[in-house]
Amino acid sequence: MSIMKNKKIILGVCGGIAAYKSVGLLRLLMKQDAQVQVVMTQASTEFINPLTFQALSGRAVRTTLFDPDAEAAMGHIELARWADMIIIAPATANTIAKITHGFADNLLTTLCLASQARLLIAPAMNEKMWRNEAVQNNINSLSTRDNVFICGPEEGEQACGDIGAGRMTEPDDLLTYCMMQLSCEKNSASLSGQKVLITAGPTIEDIDPVRYLSNRSSGKMGYAIAQAAQEQGADVLLVSGVVALKVPKGIKVITVRSAKQMYDAVFQHIADIDIFIATAAVADYRPIDIIASKIKKTADKMTIECVKNPDILAAVGALEDKPIMIGFAAETHDIKKYALDKLDRKNLDMIVANEVGEQKGFEVDTNELHLFWRAFTHHHVNEEQKKYYKKLAYASKTQLAQQLINEITRTLVNDE
Ligand code: C5P
């Protein structure tokens, strides 16, 4: 379950061109099952029609302090108390100044004064405005407050054509940040203090300077798990093959190319690791030799002789002082049989099996997972298999990653 589920969020929108991005943020929050009340400043309604936010949030947008109907339904003090978090995205220089100095001249600034919830501010403005001493002084003053968090702005090209700091942080990064903040006040099933190493993505085994052997792994499942573990407070190290994914903020990543490099990176850090999750699609074989120059097409047939790569997961499983270990099994058939075999052979605590097929497994954003544990005496044991089993139904990889991390935390870390 997402940490955002049923969280009560006030999304404050100020009058800047980046207001269009907060529509994207609202959609992400709704997808996480958060309850979102949008509060717009008067100026922001010049950029986006409140109806857009109303349609997406399922709640009437609030724009003024003096709306008798809205106040009768939920007064502004009640609304301030209701919120678990206030996000202001985009936050203009004007609203930042008002919040810094305690103004309460519109609904949004009044709510900020009246609420004890965390306040996440995502500034967005022209880069010269951002660099202005007055704005910087306000930001510096705000960032010393306990419950205020400033996220961004990012560097880049601006709507006005200038280049520099002032772009609003992207909605997906803001969502990650919110989740991280909320996870700090999280439940008992936390991974805080746990060091988690995750392998992800494909490996690349070079044949010659221009060709290689690899596979279709996108790394999406591994990256989603890394993010979910971090949201639960874990200290995450990602050892990743070459992928086209953005590393979630706050996660350390070591990028490797081949299985051997992945093995070396894992073994450099494994002694400190509490939980090892191997999602990487490691090539089973590599060419015996990497040919130094490009192979020419002279012969009608060619053979590439290969040797077996080290099995990273099995090697970690053979350590005397091994971490909690979770392996993956991507199969096209006989999922259960192969998964249970790997659970034993690689000395794992849990195996996560999935079928590679349409909208499942490689490259896609969705999946369905089958989890098998070793048979703990205090678990319900399936006599036939002597294993504990649970299916995580078809969902986005992000949601599955959160569910999987919850299962790992609950059964392997807290040993419930
Ligand atoms: O044996 P198989 O490759 O199917 O096992 C899959 C599991 O083992 C995955 O968790 C994968 O990340 C891990 N693995 C590994 N090193 C290898 C091969 C697989 O860590 N060389």
Coordinates of C-alpha atoms and ligand atoms in Angstrom, one line a residue:
M1 CA 0.0 0.0 0.0
S2 CA 1.3 3.4 -0.9
I3 CA 2.4 5.6 2.0
M4 CA 0.3 8.3 0.3
K5 CA -2.9 6.3 0.6
N6 CA -5.6 8.4 2.3
K7 CA -3.0 11.1 3.2
K8 CA -4.7 14.5 3.3
I9 CA -2.9 16.9 1.2
I10 CA -3.6 20.6 0.5
L11 CA -2.1 21.4 -2.9
G12 CA -1.5 25.2 -3.1
V13 CA -1.2 26.6 -6.6
C14 CA 0.3 30.1 -7.2
G15 CA 0.1 32.3 -10.2
G16 CA 3.1 31.3 -12.4
I17 CA 3.5 29.6 -15.8
A18 CA 4.6 26.4 -14.0
A19 CA 1.0 26.1 -12.6
Y20 CA 0.3 23.7 -15.5
K21 CA 2.8 21.3 -13.9
S22 CA 0.8 21.1 -10.7
V23 CA -2.0 19.4 -12.8
G24 CA 0.5 16.6 -13.3
L25 CA 1.3 16.5 -9.6
L26 CA -2.3 16.3 -8.7
R27 CA -2.8 13.3 -11.0
L28 CA 0.2 11.6 -9.4
L29 CA -1.1 12.2 -5.9
M30 CA -4.6 10.9 -6.9
K31 CA -3.0 7.8 -8.4
Q32 CA -1.4 7.2 -5.0
D33 CA -4.9 7.4 -3.5
A34 CA -4.2 10.6 -1.6
Q35 CA -7.1 12.9 -0.7
V36 CA -6.2 16.3 -2.2
Q37 CA -7.8 19.7 -1.6
V38 CA -6.6 22.2 -4.2
V39 CA -6.3 25.8 -3.0
M40 CA -5.5 28.3 -5.7
T41 CA -4.4 31.9 -5.4
Q42 CA -6.4 34.4 -7.4
A43 CA -3.5 34.9 -9.8
S44 CA -3.1 31.2 -10.5
T45 CA -6.7 31.1 -11.9
E46 CA -5.4 33.3 -14.7
F47 CA -3.2 30.4 -15.8
I48 CA -5.4 27.3 -15.1
N49 CA -9.1 27.1 -14.8
P50 CA -10.1 25.7 -11.3
L51 CA -12.4 23.3 -13.1
T52 CA -9.4 21.3 -14.3
F53 CA -8.3 20.7 -10.7
Q54 CA -11.8 20.1 -9.6
A55 CA -12.4 17.4 -12.2
L56 CA -9.1 15.6 -11.3
S57 CA -9.4 15.9 -7.5
G58 CA -13.1 15.3 -7.2
R59 CA -13.3 18.3 -4.9
A60 CA -14.4 21.9 -5.4
V61 CA -11.3 24.0 -5.6
R62 CA -11.0 26.7 -3.0
T63 CA -9.8 30.1 -4.0
T64 CA -11.0 32.6 -1.4
L65 CA -11.2 33.0 2.3
F66 CA -14.6 34.6 2.1
D67 CA -16.6 31.9 0.4
P68 CA -19.6 31.3 2.6
D69 CA -20.6 28.0 1.1
A70 CA -17.1 26.5 1.3
E71 CA -16.6 27.9 4.8
A72 CA -19.8 26.4 5.9
A73 CA -18.7 22.9 4.6
M74 CA -15.2 23.1 6.1
G75 CA -14.0 26.3 7.6
H76 CA -10.4 27.3 6.9
I77 CA -9.2 26.5 10.4
E78 CA -10.7 23.0 10.1
L79 CA -9.1 22.6 6.7
A80 CA -5.7 23.7 8.1
R81 CA -6.2 21.0 10.8
W82 CA -7.3 18.4 8.3
A83 CA -4.1 18.5 6.3
D84 CA -1.3 16.0 6.8
M85 CA 0.8 18.0 4.4
I86 CA 0.6 21.3 2.5
I87 CA 2.4 21.3 -0.9
I88 CA 2.8 24.7 -2.6
A89 CA 3.7 24.0 -6.3
P90 CA 4.5 26.3 -7.9
A91 CA 5.4 28.7 -5.1
T92 CA 5.9 32.3 -6.4
A93 CA 8.3 34.8 -5.0
N94 CA 5.2 36.7 -3.8
T95 CA 3.7 33.8 -1.8
I96 CA 7.1 32.8 -0.5
A97 CA 7.5 36.3 0.9
K98 CA 4.1 36.3 2.5
I99 CA 4.7 33.0 4.2
T100 CA 8.1 34.0 5.4
H101 CA 6.7 37.1 7.0
G102 CA 3.4 35.6 8.3
F103 CA 0.9 37.3 6.0
A104 CA -2.6 35.9 5.9
D105 CA -4.2 37.9 3.1
N106 CA -5.6 35.0 1.1
L107 CA -6.8 31.4 1.8
L108 CA -3.5 29.7 1.0
T109 CA -1.3 32.0 3.2
T110 CA -3.9 31.8 6.0
L111 CA -3.8 28.0 5.9
C112 CA 0.0 28.0 6.1
L113 CA -0.2 30.1 9.2
A114 CA -3.0 28.1 10.8
S115 CA -1.7 24.6 10.0
Q116 CA 0.9 22.5 11.9
A117 CA 1.3 20.2 8.9
R118 CA 4.6 19.9 7.0
L119 CA 4.9 22.5 4.3
L120 CA 6.6 21.5 1.1
I121 CA 7.5 24.5 -1.1
A122 CA 8.4 24.1 -4.8
P123 CA 9.6 27.5 -5.9
A124 CA 9.2 28.5 -9.6
M125 CA 10.1 31.9 -11.0
N126 CA 12.4 33.7 -13.4
E127 CA 16.0 33.0 -12.6
K128 CA 16.8 36.6 -11.8
M129 CA 13.9 36.8 -9.5
W130 CA 15.1 33.6 -7.8
R131 CA 18.6 35.0 -7.4
N132 CA 17.3 38.3 -6.0
E133 CA 18.6 39.0 -2.5
A134 CA 15.1 39.5 -1.0
V135 CA 13.9 36.1 -2.3
Q136 CA 17.1 34.3 -1.2
N137 CA 16.8 35.9 2.3
N138 CA 13.2 34.6 2.5
I139 CA 14.1 31.2 1.3
N140 CA 17.0 31.0 3.8
S141 CA 14.8 32.0 6.6
L142 CA 12.0 29.5 5.6
S143 CA 14.4 26.6 5.3
T144 CA 15.5 27.0 9.0
R145 CA 11.9 26.3 10.1
D146 CA 11.3 22.7 11.4
N147 CA 8.3 21.8 9.3
V148 CA 9.2 23.7 6.1
F149 CA 10.9 21.9 3.2
I150 CA 12.1 23.6 0.1
C151 CA 12.3 21.4 -3.0
G152 CA 14.0 23.0 -6.0
P153 CA 14.0 25.0 -8.1
E154 CA 15.8 23.2 -10.9
E155 CA 18.2 24.7 -13.4
G156 CA 17.3 24.9 -17.1
E157 CA 15.6 26.8 -19.8
Q158 CA 12.7 28.9 -18.6
A159 CA 9.4 29.9 -20.2
C160 CA 10.7 33.4 -20.7
G161 CA 13.8 32.2 -22.6
D162 CA 16.3 32.8 -19.8
I163 CA 18.5 29.9 -18.6
G164 CA 19.2 29.3 -15.0
A165 CA 17.7 28.2 -11.7
G166 CA 13.9 28.7 -11.4
R167 CA 12.1 25.8 -13.0
M168 CA 9.7 24.0 -10.8
T169 CA 10.8 20.5 -9.7
E170 CA 9.1 17.9 -11.8
P171 CA 6.0 16.4 -10.3
D172 CA 7.4 12.8 -10.0
D173 CA 10.4 14.1 -8.1
L174 CA 8.0 16.1 -5.8
L175 CA 6.0 13.0 -5.2
T176 CA 9.1 11.1 -4.2
Y177 CA 10.1 13.9 -1.9
C178 CA 6.6 13.9 -0.3
M179 CA 6.8 10.2 0.2
M180 CA 10.2 10.5 1.8
Q181 CA 9.0 13.1 4.2
L182 CA 5.9 11.2 5.2
S183 CA 7.9 8.0 5.6
C184 CA 9.9 9.7 8.3
E185 CA 6.9 9.6 10.5
K186 CA 6.0 6.1 9.5
N187 CA 4.7 3.0 11.0
S188 CA 6.5 0.2 12.8
A189 CA 7.1 -1.8 9.6
S190 CA 10.0 0.6 8.8
L191 CA 13.3 -0.2 7.1
S192 CA 15.0 2.6 8.8
G193 CA 18.6 1.7 9.7
Q194 CA 18.6 -1.1 7.2
K195 CA 21.2 -1.1 4.5
V196 CA 19.7 -2.5 1.3
L197 CA 21.7 -3.5 -1.8
I198 CA 19.7 -3.9 -5.0
T199 CA 21.0 -5.1 -8.4
A200 CA 18.9 -4.0 -11.4
G201 CA 18.8 -3.9 -15.1
P202 CA 20.6 -6.0 -17.7
T203 CA 24.3 -6.8 -18.0
I204 CA 26.2 -6.2 -21.3
E205 CA 28.8 -8.8 -22.4
D206 CA 31.0 -7.4 -25.1
I207 CA 31.8 -9.4 -28.2
D208 CA 34.0 -6.9 -29.9
P209 CA 34.2 -3.0 -29.7
V210 CA 30.8 -2.6 -31.4
R211 CA 28.8 -5.7 -30.5
Y212 CA 27.5 -7.3 -27.4
L213 CA 25.2 -9.8 -25.8
S214 CA 22.5 -8.5 -23.5
N215 CA 18.8 -8.9 -22.7
R216 CA 15.5 -6.9 -22.6
S217 CA 15.5 -6.0 -18.9
S218 CA 14.6 -2.3 -18.5
G219 CA 15.6 -2.1 -14.8
K220 CA 12.1 -0.6 -14.0
M221 CA 11.2 -3.2 -11.4
G222 CA 14.6 -2.8 -9.6
Y223 CA 14.5 0.9 -9.6
A224 CA 10.9 0.9 -8.3
I225 CA 12.0 -1.4 -5.5
A226 CA 14.9 0.8 -4.7
Q227 CA 12.6 3.8 -4.4
A228 CA 10.1 1.8 -2.3
A229 CA 12.8 0.7 0.1
Q230 CA 14.1 4.2 0.4
E231 CA 10.6 5.5 1.1
Q232 CA 10.5 3.0 4.0
G233 CA 13.6 4.6 5.4
A234 CA 16.3 2.2 4.1
D235 CA 19.8 3.3 3.1
V236 CA 19.8 2.1 -0.5
L237 CA 22.6 1.2 -2.8
L238 CA 21.7 0.4 -6.3
V239 CA 24.2 -1.6 -8.5
S240 CA 22.7 -1.0 -11.9
G241 CA 23.4 -2.2 -15.4
V242 CA 23.1 0.3 -18.2
V243 CA 19.5 1.5 -18.3
A244 CA 17.5 4.6 -19.5
L245 CA 16.0 5.4 -16.1
K246 CA 16.4 8.4 -13.7
V247 CA 17.9 7.4 -10.4
P248 CA 15.4 8.4 -7.6
K249 CA 16.8 11.2 -5.4
G250 CA 18.9 10.2 -2.4
I251 CA 19.8 6.7 -3.7
K252 CA 23.4 5.9 -4.3
V253 CA 24.0 4.1 -7.6
I254 CA 27.0 2.3 -9.0
T255 CA 26.6 1.7 -12.8
V256 CA 28.2 -1.4 -14.2
R257 CA 28.3 -2.9 -17.7
S258 CA 29.1 -6.6 -17.4
A259 CA 28.2 -9.4 -15.0
K260 CA 31.8 -9.5 -13.7
Q261 CA 31.7 -5.8 -12.9
M262 CA 28.3 -6.3 -11.2
Y263 CA 29.8 -9.1 -9.1
D264 CA 32.8 -7.0 -8.1
A265 CA 30.6 -4.0 -7.2
V266 CA 28.3 -6.2 -5.1
F267 CA 31.2 -7.9 -3.3
Q268 CA 32.8 -4.6 -2.5
H269 CA 29.8 -3.7 -0.4
I270 CA 28.1 -6.9 0.7
A271 CA 29.8 -7.1 4.1
D272 CA 27.8 -4.0 5.3
I273 CA 24.5 -5.1 3.8
D274 CA 21.4 -6.2 5.7
I275 CA 19.1 -7.0 2.8
F276 CA 20.2 -8.0 -0.7
I277 CA 17.6 -7.9 -3.5
A278 CA 18.7 -9.2 -6.8
T279 CA 16.4 -8.0 -9.6
A280 CA 19.2 -7.8 -12.3
A281 CA 18.9 -9.9 -15.4
V282 CA 22.5 -11.0 -15.3
A283 CA 23.7 -12.7 -18.5
D284 CA 24.4 -16.3 -17.8
Y285 CA 27.3 -16.5 -20.3
R286 CA 29.9 -14.1 -21.7
P287 CA 32.2 -14.5 -24.7
I288 CA 35.5 -16.1 -23.6
D289 CA 37.5 -13.3 -25.3
I290 CA 36.5 -9.8 -26.2
I291 CA 37.9 -9.5 -29.8
A292 CA 40.0 -6.3 -29.9
S293 CA 38.9 -5.1 -33.3
K294 CA 35.6 -5.3 -35.1
I295 CA 34.9 -8.8 -36.4
K296 CA 34.6 -8.7 -40.2
K297 CA 31.9 -10.7 -42.1
T298 CA 34.2 -12.9 -44.1
A299 CA 33.1 -16.4 -43.0
D300 CA 29.6 -17.8 -43.8
K301 CA 29.1 -19.0 -40.3
M302 CA 30.5 -17.9 -37.0
T303 CA 30.5 -19.2 -33.5
I304 CA 31.0 -17.2 -30.3
E305 CA 32.4 -19.4 -27.6
C306 CA 31.2 -18.4 -24.1
V307 CA 31.9 -19.2 -20.5
K308 CA 29.5 -19.1 -17.6
N309 CA 29.3 -15.8 -15.6
P310 CA 29.6 -16.0 -11.8
D311 CA 26.1 -16.3 -10.2
I312 CA 26.1 -13.2 -7.9
L313 CA 23.1 -14.2 -5.9
A314 CA 24.3 -17.8 -5.3
A315 CA 27.7 -16.5 -4.3
V316 CA 26.2 -14.1 -1.7
G317 CA 24.0 -17.0 -0.6
A318 CA 27.1 -19.1 0.1
L319 CA 28.6 -16.5 2.5
E320 CA 28.8 -17.5 6.1
D321 CA 27.4 -14.3 7.3
K322 CA 24.9 -13.7 4.6
P323 CA 22.3 -10.9 4.5
I324 CA 18.5 -11.4 4.1
M325 CA 18.3 -12.5 0.4
I326 CA 15.5 -12.0 -2.1
G327 CA 16.0 -13.3 -5.6
F328 CA 13.9 -12.9 -8.8
A329 CA 12.8 -15.5 -11.3
A330 CA 11.5 -14.3 -14.6
E331 CA 10.1 -17.3 -16.5
T332 CA 8.1 -18.0 -19.6
H333 CA 6.7 -21.3 -18.2
D334 CA 6.6 -23.5 -15.1
I335 CA 7.1 -20.5 -12.9
K336 CA 6.5 -22.2 -9.6
K337 CA 8.8 -25.1 -10.3
Y338 CA 11.7 -23.0 -11.3
A339 CA 11.1 -20.4 -8.6
L340 CA 11.1 -23.1 -5.8
D341 CA 14.2 -24.6 -7.3
K342 CA 16.0 -21.3 -7.2
L343 CA 14.8 -20.6 -3.6
D344 CA 16.7 -23.7 -2.5
R345 CA 19.6 -23.7 -4.8
K346 CA 20.6 -20.1 -4.1
N347 CA 19.9 -20.3 -0.4
L348 CA 17.3 -17.5 -0.5
D349 CA 14.9 -16.2 2.1
M350 CA 12.3 -15.3 -0.6
I351 CA 12.0 -15.7 -4.3
V352 CA 9.8 -13.3 -6.4
A353 CA 8.6 -15.0 -9.6
N354 CA 7.0 -13.4 -12.6
E355 CA 5.9 -14.6 -15.9
V356 CA 7.4 -12.9 -18.9
G357 CA 4.6 -12.2 -21.3
E358 CA 2.3 -9.6 -22.6
Q359 CA 2.2 -6.5 -20.3
K360 CA 4.2 -8.5 -17.8
G361 CA 8.0 -8.8 -17.1
F362 CA 10.5 -7.1 -19.3
E363 CA 10.3 -3.5 -20.6
V364 CA 6.6 -2.8 -19.6
D365 CA 5.4 -0.8 -16.6
T366 CA 3.1 -3.5 -15.2
N367 CA 3.6 -6.9 -13.7
E368 CA 2.2 -9.6 -11.5
L369 CA 4.4 -11.3 -8.8
H370 CA 4.4 -14.6 -7.0
L371 CA 6.2 -14.6 -3.7
F372 CA 7.6 -17.8 -2.1
W373 CA 9.2 -17.9 1.3
R374 CA 11.0 -20.6 3.1
A375 CA 8.7 -22.5 5.4
F376 CA 9.1 -20.7 8.8
T377 CA 7.6 -22.8 11.6
H378 CA 5.3 -20.0 12.7
H379 CA 4.0 -19.3 9.2
H380 CA 1.0 -21.0 7.6
V381 CA 2.8 -23.7 5.7
N382 CA 1.5 -25.3 2.6
E383 CA 2.2 -29.0 3.3
E384 CA 2.5 -29.9 -0.3
Q385 CA 5.1 -27.3 -1.1
K386 CA 6.6 -26.8 2.4
K387 CA 6.7 -23.1 1.3
Y388 CA 4.8 -20.0 2.1
Y389 CA 3.2 -18.4 -0.9
K390 CA 1.5 -15.1 -1.8
K391 CA 0.4 -13.5 -5.1
L392 CA 0.7 -9.8 -5.7
A393 CA -2.0 -9.1 -8.3
Y394 CA -1.4 -7.4 -11.6
A395 CA -0.5 -3.7 -11.0
S396 CA 2.0 -1.0 -11.8
K397 CA 5.6 -1.8 -11.0
T398 CA 5.6 1.1 -8.6
Q399 CA 2.7 -0.3 -6.6
L400 CA 4.1 -3.8 -6.7
A401 CA 7.4 -2.6 -5.5
Q402 CA 5.7 -0.9 -2.5
Q403 CA 3.8 -4.1 -1.7
L404 CA 6.9 -6.2 -2.0
I405 CA 8.9 -4.0 0.3
N406 CA 6.0 -4.2 2.8
E407 CA 6.1 -8.0 2.6
I408 CA 9.8 -8.1 3.0
T409 CA 9.7 -5.7 6.0
R410 CA 6.8 -7.6 7.6
T411 CA 8.0 -11.1 7.2
L412 CA 11.8 -11.0 6.9
V413 CA 12.8 -8.0 8.9
N414 CA 10.1 -7.7 11.6
D415 CA 9.5 -11.5 11.4
E416 CA 5.7 -11.2 11.8
Ligands
C5P1 O1 19.3 -18.6 -12.2 P1 18.7 -17.4 -12.7 O2 19.5 -16.5 -13.5 O3 17.4 -17.6 -13.4 O4 18.3 -16.7 -11.3 C1 17.7 -15.4 -11.3 C2 18.1 -14.7 -10.0 O5 19.5 -14.8 -9.8 C3 17.8 -13.2 -10.1 O6 17.5 -12.7 -8.8 C4 19.1 -12.7 -10.6 O7 19.3 -11.3 -10.3 C5 20.1 -13.5 -9.9 N1 21.4 -13.8 -10.7 C6 22.6 -13.3 -10.2 N2 23.7 -13.6 -10.9 C7 23.7 -14.3 -12.0 C8 22.5 -14.8 -12.5 C9 21.3 -14.5 -11.8 O8 22.6 -12.6 -9.2 N3 24.8 -14.6 -12.7

